[in-house]
């Protein structure tokens, strides 16, 4: 016999109102189930507490229950700048929801689906959340809304008084994983494990190497042996049963006190301990109910057995792994552990967050979905596809990227954009660029790619169009990608639509009617030498013209200037090569796995070495863009086979880029607001940044 339980939960945000929970229960065999409550549902004397979503508990024989997760129909595809709801939930919502979910029911661990996750898009993969020390299962509450748009989110709830051993939890998760894998053979299953849940995820992966798993481990407890908590476990076990639960957090603070400077006054020590404890357990106000004394001691023993069990089986883990570690984790040495796991696991990537504590998922400075997208871990099939698996940026990601990360550059450069209408007239703005794709934007790359953010932001703001840029494969598969341990600028580029430059990527993007941004000069232009500003280093092959013609795309040549008003190159590639140690180092990096493109090309464009030129900043000037007259290739399928005709169009596009650059270099001399000082004075009394006047075209 089986029963289905559906329990929507309604949270109140910013209102002094007690959350109310609504529960519905029904038997799968059609028989009546009379017990319905606002707090829980009794099923064979087992209360299901405030579980959200729909879960099937199936009789597995011998009195055991097996979980079968209901498939949800996919919703509509995501729109550009969609509302992901990130930031609407807080730690307070966690505490409020946890108080209702921890009511004793005598039931076993079970799966539930948070109702606020909503209905995901079509073909969304399954995501199973494995909780940490608390076991409640709502540790993703800050991320429910964004994750629920692109995953079928299911969370594991371990009741407060449940004493299932670690091997039993492994079996429970393993059965669910195998059941789901059997019904979706070509789709990955995501396991998000927090602390203790990280051990659980690794253990399941070790026992099921043939199943396609993507594991996201958040401060995994595999480092317990090197934790400050390890020598403290025998003391906790010796405490009398009647000891008040609030003593336990105080004793945990003594663990954190290790490392507090001895010269501090007692009062200062107490303040430091209090501060550390707050960082460790931000939801401390509800800790007494969530983790009673005996439960906390049991969970600590559980972590001990989980760590030993998992570490002995790491060699068997073949799954794709992403480790998210906090550098200021006072409970575990998570930063060191991430580096250790990266060496031990064959397919492991790490991201270290330097300013976060142990409860990383509860801190509002990290959007889990953004990290998954930025590390290219989101996929709906056996391998990641940069076109089919791409998720458009949300409004919160747009604001973070262009206000927080590129805010200063966009403010300092105050870009001015112009475009060319079909009649040849140059107008301010992007009216001359077609709204309907496919469109291929081709132009010159400025130093260090500093032209990218302003261009992409302008298209999003003015035309509500996402420009998908093709970038050097080094950022996706090379040494830079594998050696970077922090979530960085290049991860954000992937969130905003960047994909590796290749014929396959370009063809797929054009086939979806996208606006694609291509710099034929590539890294050679972006990392140019001294005295080479605005010089084009394009290949001799007209391949992008043939690709565009295959899909009837419109080519829009453009020129960008302004780098010489921002910085001056004083140390370039040739200077590096004159220093023996640096010369050898650059060559060694290239030999040891750097991704090479255009290795068969000839001339300067074949030089694609990745290095960082030495620069001296200047008092900021301004960026200028001019999009030339569109070159329509609809009906020109002959260019695919006729290389001579394709080369004529190629030279036409290149000449138009050079014309745009020359036009801007001349006309910017007429701009009264080229200097940042004049722009600041103007903005004090007048328009916002993107409305500062420029020269008249």
Short mmCIF file of C-alpha atoms in Angstrom, two decimals, residues 24 68 175 286 329 437 537 552:
data_model
loop_
_atom_site.label_atom_id
_atom_site.label_comp_id
_atom_site.label_asym_id
_atom_site.label_seq_id
_atom_site.Cartn_x
_atom_site.Cartn_y
_atom_site.Cartn_z
CA UNK A 24 -3.16 17.17 1.97
CA UNK A 68 9.36 7.16 -5.41
CA UNK A 175 17.73 3.20 -3.91
CA UNK A 286 16.21 27.87 16.84
CA UNK A 329 34.96 27.67 7.86
CA UNK A 437 18.53 36.75 -35.59
CA UNK A 537 45.02 40.50 -36.83
CA UNK A 552 21.07 33.15 -43.83
#
